[in-house]
Amino acid sequence: MNREEALKIVKPHLTDHRYEHTIGVTDTAVKLAEKYGADTYKAEIAGVFHDYAKFRQKEEMKTIIVERGMPESLLTHSSELWHAPVGAHLVEKEVGIEDLEILEAIRNHTTGKPGMPLLDKVIFLADYIEPGRQFPGVEEVRELANENLDRAVLKAIQNTIIFLMKQKQLIYPQTVDTYNDLLASIK
Ligand code: DGI
Ligand code: FE
Ligand code: FE
Ligand code: FE
């Protein structure tokens, strides 16, 4: 499957805005993969499909989480988290992508995970810094991304946690675990 074929598959599942974001993530992921030595093809395909399940009904996502034995703690946290693991499942089942590294990068793109592989970091960071993103602090992370992948990912997670705390939102433990893991590995 090449980039154009992948984009054609994902497009009907997304809004125009989310499709533009997806193209931004894909291009950014390929550049980061080139810079940091990840597989550029896997980065491209994971970028295209990372938000595949973003617009699924909550009931459908809940059913998949329960039936596929995904952590049920997801259900007591924000439904914003669900499209990542559910997306990994649906991309395998509906699109037929079987590459475990690509599926893991999709699964972990929202929360990260401790000991994230290189491809997961590339997709996580590309999702945060793609050119369409405009939130406070993104420029600093873009600059860090030119210098040090781990520091950039750490800053992105740190910003996300601070943002969520200011909003009085629940923080999913895996998000905190990822933050701690990166901080400890850098220092
Ligand atoms: O799907 P995107 O909007 O491109 O980005 P994403 O998948 O990285 O994140 C989706 C949302 O999830 C975003 O608004 C931030 C939020 N999020 C990330 N980690 C956590 C979280 N929300 C809660 N409540 N808890 C988390 O740990
Ligand atoms: Fe997402
Ligand atoms: Fe993200
Ligand atoms: Fe995204």
Coordinates of N, CA and C and ligand atoms in Angstrom, one line a residue:
M1 N 0.8 -1.2 0.0 CA 0.0 0.0 0.0 C 0.9 1.2 0.0
N2 N 0.6 2.2 -1.0 CA 1.4 3.4 -0.9 C 0.6 4.5 -0.3
R3 N 1.3 5.7 -0.2 CA 0.7 6.8 0.5 C -0.7 7.2 0.0
E4 N -0.8 7.3 -1.4 CA -2.0 7.7 -2.0 C -3.1 6.7 -1.7
E5 N -2.8 5.4 -1.8 CA -3.8 4.4 -1.5 C -4.3 4.5 -0.1
A6 N -3.3 4.7 0.8 CA -3.7 4.8 2.3 C -4.6 6.0 2.5
L7 N -4.2 7.1 1.9 CA -5.0 8.3 2.2 C -6.4 8.2 1.6
K8 N -6.5 7.5 0.5 CA -7.8 7.2 -0.1 C -8.7 6.4 0.8
I9 N -8.1 5.4 1.5 CA -8.9 4.6 2.5 C -9.3 5.4 3.7
V10 N -8.4 6.3 4.2 CA -8.7 7.0 5.4 C -9.7 8.1 5.3
K11 N -9.7 8.7 4.1 CA -10.4 10.0 3.9 C -11.9 9.9 4.3
P12 N -12.6 8.9 3.8 CA -14.1 8.9 4.2 C -14.4 8.7 5.7
H13 N -13.4 8.4 6.4 CA -13.6 8.2 7.9 C -13.3 9.5 8.7
L14 N -12.9 10.6 8.0 CA -12.5 11.8 8.7 C -13.2 13.0 8.2
T15 N -13.3 14.1 9.0 CA -13.7 15.4 8.5 C -12.6 16.0 7.6
D16 N -12.9 17.1 6.9 CA -11.9 17.8 6.1 C -10.8 18.3 7.0
H17 N -11.2 18.8 8.2 CA -10.2 19.4 9.1 C -9.2 18.2 9.6
R18 N -9.8 17.1 10.0 CA -9.0 16.0 10.5 C -8.2 15.4 9.4
Y19 N -8.7 15.4 8.1 CA -7.9 14.9 7.0 C -6.6 15.8 6.8
E20 N -6.8 17.1 6.9 CA -5.7 18.0 6.8 C -4.7 17.7 7.9
H21 N -5.2 17.5 9.1 CA -4.3 17.2 10.2 C -3.5 15.9 9.9
T22 N -4.2 14.9 9.4 CA -3.6 13.6 9.1 C -2.5 13.8 8.0
I23 N -2.7 14.6 7.0 CA -1.6 14.8 6.1 C -0.4 15.5 6.7
G24 N -0.7 16.5 7.6 CA 0.3 17.2 8.4 C 1.1 16.2 9.2
V25 N 0.4 15.3 9.9 CA 1.1 14.3 10.8 C 1.9 13.4 9.9
T26 N 1.4 12.9 8.8 CA 2.1 12.0 7.9 C 3.4 12.6 7.4
D27 N 3.3 13.9 6.9 CA 4.5 14.5 6.4 C 5.6 14.7 7.5
T28 N 5.1 15.2 8.6 CA 6.0 15.4 9.8 C 6.6 14.1 10.2
A29 N 5.8 13.1 10.3 CA 6.3 11.8 10.7 C 7.4 11.3 9.8
V30 N 7.3 11.5 8.5 CA 8.3 11.0 7.6 C 9.6 11.8 7.8
K31 N 9.4 13.1 8.0 CA 10.6 13.9 8.2 C 11.3 13.5 9.5
L32 N 10.6 13.3 10.6 CA 11.2 12.9 11.8 C 11.8 11.5 11.7
A33 N 11.2 10.6 11.0 CA 11.8 9.3 10.8 C 13.1 9.4 10.0
E34 N 13.1 10.2 9.0 CA 14.4 10.4 8.3 C 15.5 11.0 9.2
K35 N 15.1 11.9 10.0 CA 16.1 12.6 10.9 C 16.6 11.6 12.0
Y36 N 15.7 10.8 12.6 CA 16.0 10.0 13.7 C 16.2 8.5 13.4
G37 N 16.2 8.2 12.1 CA 16.5 6.8 11.7 C 15.4 5.8 11.9
A38 N 14.1 6.2 12.0 CA 13.0 5.3 12.0 C 12.7 4.9 10.6
D39 N 11.9 3.8 10.4 CA 11.4 3.3 9.1 C 10.4 4.4 8.5
T40 N 10.9 5.0 7.4 CA 10.0 6.1 6.9 C 8.7 5.6 6.3
Y41 N 8.7 4.4 5.8 CA 7.4 3.8 5.2 C 6.5 3.5 6.4
K42 N 6.9 2.9 7.4 CA 6.1 2.7 8.6 C 5.6 4.0 9.2
A43 N 6.4 5.0 9.3 CA 6.0 6.3 9.8 C 4.9 6.9 8.9
E44 N 5.1 6.7 7.6 CA 4.1 7.3 6.7 C 2.7 6.6 6.9
I45 N 2.7 5.3 6.9 CA 1.4 4.5 7.0 C 0.8 4.7 8.4
A46 N 1.6 4.7 9.5 CA 1.1 5.0 10.8 C 0.5 6.4 10.9
G47 N 1.2 7.4 10.3 CA 0.7 8.7 10.3 C -0.7 8.8 9.6
V48 N -0.8 8.2 8.4 CA -2.1 8.2 7.7 C -3.2 7.7 8.6
F49 N -2.9 6.6 9.3 CA -4.0 5.9 9.9 C -4.2 6.2 11.4
H50 N -3.3 7.1 12.0 CA -3.3 7.2 13.4 C -4.7 7.7 14.0
D51 N -5.4 8.5 13.3 CA -6.7 8.9 13.8 C -7.9 8.2 13.1
Y52 N -7.7 7.1 12.6 CA -8.7 6.3 11.8 C -10.0 6.2 12.5
A53 N -9.9 6.0 13.8 CA -11.2 5.7 14.6 C -11.7 6.9 15.3
K54 N -11.2 8.1 15.0 CA -11.5 9.3 15.7 C -13.0 9.6 15.8
F55 N -13.7 9.3 14.7 CA -15.2 9.6 14.7 C -16.1 8.4 14.8
R56 N -15.6 7.3 15.4 CA -16.5 6.2 15.7 C -17.4 6.6 16.8
Q57 N -18.6 6.0 16.8 CA -19.5 6.2 17.9 C -18.9 5.6 19.2
K58 N -19.2 6.3 20.3 CA -18.7 5.9 21.6 C -19.1 4.4 21.9
E59 N -20.4 4.1 21.6 CA -20.9 2.8 21.9 C -20.1 1.7 21.2
E60 N -19.7 2.0 19.9 CA -18.9 1.0 19.2 C -17.6 0.9 19.8
M61 N -17.0 2.0 20.2 CA -15.6 1.9 20.8 C -15.6 1.2 22.1
K62 N -16.7 1.5 22.9 CA -16.8 0.8 24.2 C -16.8 -0.7 24.0
T63 N -17.7 -1.2 23.1 CA -17.8 -2.6 22.8 C -16.5 -3.2 22.4
I64 N -15.8 -2.5 21.5 CA -14.5 -3.1 21.1 C -13.5 -3.1 22.3
I65 N -13.5 -2.1 23.1 CA -12.6 -2.1 24.3 C -12.9 -3.3 25.2
V66 N -14.1 -3.6 25.4 CA -14.5 -4.7 26.3 C -14.3 -6.1 25.6
E67 N -14.8 -6.2 24.4 CA -14.7 -7.5 23.7 C -13.2 -7.9 23.4
R68 N -12.4 -6.9 23.1 CA -11.0 -7.2 22.7 C -10.0 -7.2 23.9
G69 N -10.6 -7.1 25.1 CA -9.8 -7.2 26.3 C -8.8 -6.1 26.5
M70 N -9.2 -4.9 26.0 CA -8.3 -3.7 26.2 C -8.6 -3.2 27.7
P71 N -7.7 -2.4 28.3 CA -7.8 -2.0 29.7 C -9.2 -1.4 29.9
E72 N -10.0 -1.9 30.8 CA -11.3 -1.3 31.1 C -11.2 0.0 31.8
S73 N -10.0 0.3 32.4 CA -9.8 1.6 33.0 C -10.0 2.7 32.0
L74 N -9.8 2.4 30.7 CA -10.1 3.4 29.7 C -11.5 4.0 29.8
L75 N -12.4 3.1 30.2 CA -13.8 3.5 30.2 C -14.2 4.5 31.3
T76 N -13.4 4.6 32.3 CA -13.6 5.6 33.4 C -12.8 6.8 33.2
H77 N -12.0 6.8 32.1 CA -11.3 8.0 31.7 C -11.9 8.6 30.4
S78 N -11.3 9.8 30.0 CA -11.9 10.5 28.8 C -12.0 9.6 27.6
S79 N -13.2 9.7 26.9 CA -13.4 9.0 25.7 C -12.5 9.5 24.6
E80 N -11.8 10.6 24.8 CA -10.8 11.1 23.9 C -9.6 10.1 23.7
L81 N -9.5 9.2 24.7 CA -8.4 8.2 24.7 C -8.7 7.0 23.9
W82 N -10.0 6.8 23.6 CA -10.4 5.5 23.1 C -10.0 5.3 21.6
H83 N -10.0 6.4 20.8 CA -9.7 6.2 19.4 C -8.4 5.6 19.1
A84 N -7.4 5.7 20.0 CA -6.1 5.2 19.7 C -6.0 3.7 19.7
P85 N -6.3 3.0 20.9 CA -6.3 1.6 20.8 C -7.4 1.0 19.9
V86 N -8.6 1.6 19.9 CA -9.6 1.1 19.0 C -9.2 1.3 17.5
G87 N -8.5 2.4 17.2 CA -8.0 2.6 15.9 C -7.0 1.5 15.5
A88 N -6.1 1.1 16.4 CA -5.1 0.1 16.1 C -5.9 -1.2 15.7
H89 N -6.9 -1.5 16.5 CA -7.7 -2.7 16.2 C -8.4 -2.6 14.9
L90 N -9.1 -1.5 14.6 CA -9.9 -1.4 13.4 C -9.0 -1.3 12.1
V91 N -7.8 -0.7 12.2 CA -6.9 -0.6 11.1 C -6.4 -2.0 10.7
E92 N -6.3 -2.9 11.7 CA -5.9 -4.3 11.5 C -7.1 -5.0 10.8
K93 N -8.3 -4.9 11.5 CA -9.4 -5.7 11.0 C -10.0 -5.2 9.7
E94 N -10.1 -3.9 9.6 CA -10.9 -3.3 8.4 C -9.9 -3.0 7.2
V95 N -8.7 -2.6 7.6 CA -7.8 -2.2 6.5 C -6.8 -3.3 6.2
G96 N -6.6 -4.2 7.1 CA -5.7 -5.4 6.9 C -4.3 -5.1 7.2
I97 N -4.0 -4.0 7.9 CA -2.6 -3.8 8.2 C -2.2 -4.7 9.4
E98 N -1.1 -5.5 9.2 CA -0.7 -6.4 10.2 C 0.6 -6.1 10.9
D99 N 1.3 -5.1 10.4 CA 2.6 -4.8 10.9 C 2.4 -4.3 12.4
L100 N 3.1 -5.0 13.3 CA 2.9 -4.8 14.7 C 3.5 -3.4 15.1
E101 N 4.5 -3.0 14.5 CA 5.1 -1.7 14.8 C 4.2 -0.5 14.5
I102 N 3.6 -0.7 13.3 CA 2.6 0.4 12.9 C 1.4 0.4 13.8
L103 N 0.9 -0.8 14.1 CA -0.3 -0.9 15.0 C 0.0 -0.4 16.4
E104 N 1.2 -0.6 16.9 CA 1.6 -0.1 18.2 C 1.7 1.4 18.2
A105 N 2.3 2.0 17.2 CA 2.4 3.4 17.1 C 1.0 4.1 17.1
I106 N 0.1 3.4 16.4 CA -1.3 4.0 16.4 C -1.9 3.8 17.8
R107 N -1.7 2.6 18.4 CA -2.3 2.4 19.7 C -1.8 3.4 20.8
N108 N -0.5 3.8 20.7 CA 0.1 4.6 21.8 C 0.1 6.1 21.4
H109 N -0.5 6.5 20.4 CA -0.3 7.9 19.9 C -0.9 8.9 20.8
T110 N -1.8 8.6 21.7 CA -2.4 9.6 22.5 C -1.8 9.7 23.9
T111 N -1.5 8.5 24.5 CA -1.0 8.5 25.9 C 0.5 8.2 25.9
G112 N 1.1 7.7 24.8 CA 2.5 7.2 24.9 C 2.4 5.9 25.7
K113 N 3.6 5.4 25.9 CA 3.8 4.2 26.9 C 5.2 4.2 27.4
P114 N 5.4 3.7 28.6 CA 6.8 3.6 29.0 C 7.6 2.7 28.1
G115 N 8.8 3.2 27.8 CA 9.7 2.4 26.9 C 9.2 2.4 25.4
M116 N 8.6 3.5 25.1 CA 8.1 3.7 23.7 C 9.2 3.4 22.7
P117 N 8.9 2.5 21.7 CA 9.8 2.4 20.6 C 10.0 3.6 19.7
L118 N 11.0 3.7 18.9 CA 11.3 4.9 18.1 C 10.1 5.3 17.3
L119 N 9.5 4.4 16.6 CA 8.3 4.7 15.7 C 7.2 5.3 16.5
D120 N 6.9 4.8 17.7 CA 5.9 5.4 18.6 C 6.2 6.9 18.9
K121 N 7.5 7.1 19.2 CA 7.9 8.5 19.6 C 7.7 9.4 18.4
V122 N 8.0 8.9 17.2 CA 7.9 9.7 15.9 C 6.4 10.1 15.7
I123 N 5.5 9.1 15.8 CA 4.1 9.4 15.6 C 3.5 10.3 16.7
F124 N 3.9 10.0 17.9 CA 3.4 10.9 19.0 C 3.8 12.3 18.8
L125 N 5.1 12.5 18.5 CA 5.6 13.9 18.3 C 5.0 14.5 17.1
A126 N 4.9 13.8 16.0 CA 4.3 14.4 14.7 C 2.9 14.8 15.0
D127 N 2.1 14.0 15.8 CA 0.8 14.4 16.1 C 0.7 15.7 16.8
Y128 N 1.7 16.0 17.7 CA 1.7 17.2 18.5 C 2.2 18.4 17.7
I129 N 3.2 18.2 16.8 CA 3.8 19.4 16.2 C 3.5 19.6 14.7
E130 N 2.6 18.8 14.1 CA 2.3 19.0 12.7 C 1.9 20.5 12.4
P131 N 2.2 21.0 11.2 CA 2.0 22.4 11.0 C 0.7 23.0 11.3
G132 N -0.4 22.2 11.3 CA -1.7 22.8 11.6 C -2.0 23.0 13.1
R133 N -1.1 22.5 14.0 CA -1.3 22.7 15.4 C -0.9 24.1 15.8
Q134 N -1.7 24.7 16.7 CA -1.4 26.1 17.0 C -1.4 26.4 18.5
F135 N -1.5 25.4 19.4 CA -1.6 25.7 20.8 C -0.4 26.2 21.5
P136 N -0.5 26.9 22.6 CA 0.6 27.5 23.3 C 1.7 26.4 23.6
G137 N 2.9 26.8 23.3 CA 4.0 25.9 23.7 C 4.4 25.0 22.5
V138 N 3.6 25.0 21.4 CA 4.0 24.0 20.3 C 5.3 24.4 19.6
E139 N 5.5 25.7 19.6 CA 6.7 26.2 18.9 C 8.0 25.7 19.6
E140 N 7.9 25.8 20.9 CA 9.1 25.3 21.7 C 9.3 23.8 21.4
V141 N 8.3 23.0 21.3 CA 8.4 21.6 21.0 C 8.9 21.4 19.6
R142 N 8.5 22.2 18.7 CA 9.0 22.1 17.3 C 10.5 22.3 17.3
E143 N 11.0 23.3 18.0 CA 12.4 23.6 18.1 C 13.2 22.4 18.7
L144 N 12.6 21.9 19.8 CA 13.2 20.7 20.5 C 13.3 19.5 19.5
A145 N 12.3 19.4 18.7 CA 12.2 18.3 17.7 C 13.4 18.3 16.7
N146 N 13.9 19.5 16.5 CA 15.1 19.6 15.6 C 16.4 19.1 16.3
E147 N 16.3 19.0 17.6 CA 17.6 18.7 18.4 C 17.6 17.4 19.0
N148 N 16.5 17.0 19.7 CA 16.5 15.9 20.5 C 15.1 15.3 20.6
L149 N 14.9 14.1 20.1 CA 13.6 13.5 20.0 C 13.0 13.2 21.4
D150 N 13.8 12.7 22.3 CA 13.2 12.4 23.6 C 12.8 13.6 24.4
R151 N 13.6 14.7 24.3 CA 13.3 15.9 25.0 C 12.0 16.5 24.4
A152 N 11.9 16.4 23.1 CA 10.7 17.0 22.5 C 9.4 16.2 22.9
V153 N 9.5 14.9 22.9 CA 8.4 14.0 23.3 C 8.0 14.3 24.8
L154 N 9.1 14.4 25.6 CA 8.9 14.7 27.1 C 8.1 16.1 27.2
K155 N 8.6 17.1 26.5 CA 8.0 18.4 26.6 C 6.5 18.4 26.2
A156 N 6.2 17.6 25.1 CA 4.9 17.5 24.6 C 4.0 16.9 25.7
I157 N 4.5 15.8 26.3 CA 3.6 15.1 27.4 C 3.5 16.0 28.6
Q158 N 4.6 16.7 28.9 CA 4.5 17.6 30.1 C 3.4 18.7 29.8
N159 N 3.5 19.3 28.6 CA 2.5 20.3 28.2 C 1.1 19.8 28.3
T160 N 0.9 18.6 27.8 CA -0.4 17.9 27.8 C -0.9 17.7 29.2
I161 N -0.1 17.2 30.1 CA -0.5 17.0 31.5 C -0.8 18.3 32.2
I162 N 0.0 19.3 32.0 CA -0.3 20.6 32.6 C -1.7 21.2 32.1
F163 N -1.9 21.1 30.8 CA -3.1 21.5 30.2 C -4.3 20.8 30.8
L164 N -4.2 19.5 30.9 CA -5.3 18.7 31.4 C -5.6 19.0 32.9
M165 N -4.5 19.2 33.6 CA -4.7 19.5 35.0 C -5.4 20.9 35.2
K166 N -5.0 21.9 34.4 CA -5.7 23.2 34.4 C -7.2 23.1 34.1
Q167 N -7.5 22.1 33.3 CA -8.9 21.9 32.9 C -9.6 21.0 33.9
K168 N -8.9 20.6 35.0 CA -9.5 19.6 36.0 C -9.9 18.3 35.3
Q169 N -9.2 17.9 34.3 CA -9.5 16.6 33.7 C -8.7 15.4 34.3
L170 N -9.2 14.2 34.3 CA -8.5 13.1 34.8 C -7.3 12.9 33.9
I171 N -6.2 12.5 34.5 CA -5.0 12.1 33.8 C -4.9 10.6 33.8
Y172 N -4.8 10.0 32.6 CA -4.8 8.5 32.5 C -3.4 8.1 33.0
P173 N -3.3 7.1 33.9 CA -2.1 6.7 34.5 C -1.0 6.4 33.5
Q174 N -1.3 5.8 32.3 CA -0.3 5.5 31.3 C 0.4 6.8 30.8
T175 N -0.4 7.9 30.8 CA 0.2 9.2 30.4 C 1.3 9.6 31.4
V176 N 1.0 9.5 32.7 CA 1.9 9.8 33.8 C 3.1 8.9 33.7
D177 N 2.8 7.6 33.5 CA 3.9 6.6 33.4 C 4.9 6.9 32.3
T178 N 4.3 7.4 31.2 CA 5.2 7.7 30.0 C 6.1 8.9 30.4
Y179 N 5.4 9.9 31.0 CA 6.2 11.1 31.5 C 7.3 10.7 32.4
N180 N 7.1 9.9 33.4 CA 8.1 9.5 34.4 C 9.2 8.7 33.7
D181 N 8.8 7.8 32.8 CA 9.8 7.0 32.1 C 10.7 7.8 31.3
L182 N 10.2 8.8 30.5 CA 11.0 9.6 29.7 C 11.9 10.5 30.5
L183 N 11.4 11.1 31.6 CA 12.2 12.0 32.5 C 13.3 11.2 33.1
A184 N 13.0 10.0 33.6 CA 14.1 9.2 34.2 C 15.1 8.8 33.2
S185 N 14.7 8.5 31.9 CA 15.7 8.0 30.9 C 16.6 9.2 30.4
I186 N 16.1 10.4 30.5 CA 16.9 11.5 30.0 C 17.9 12.0 31.0
K187 N 17.5 12.0 32.3 CA 18.4 12.6 33.3 C 19.5 11.6 33.7
Ligands
DGI1 O1 -6.5 12.9 18.1 P1 -5.8 14.2 18.2 O2 -6.7 15.3 18.6 O3 -5.0 14.4 17.0 O4 -4.7 14.0 19.4 P2 -4.5 12.9 20.5 O5 -4.9 11.6 20.0 O6 -3.0 13.0 20.9 O7 -5.3 13.4 21.8 C1 -6.6 13.5 21.8 C2 -7.0 14.1 23.1 O8 -6.7 13.3 24.3 C3 -6.3 15.5 23.4 O9 -7.3 16.5 23.6 C4 -5.6 15.3 24.7 C5 -6.3 14.2 25.3 N1 -5.5 13.4 26.3 C6 -4.2 12.9 26.1 N2 -3.8 12.2 27.2 C7 -4.8 12.3 28.1 C8 -5.9 13.0 27.5 N3 -7.1 13.3 28.1 C9 -7.2 12.9 29.4 N4 -8.3 13.2 30.0 N5 -6.2 12.2 30.0 C10 -5.0 11.9 29.4 O10 -4.2 11.2 30.1
FE2 FE -5.5 11.0 18.0
FE3 FE -1.1 13.4 20.6
FE4 FE -4.0 13.2 15.6

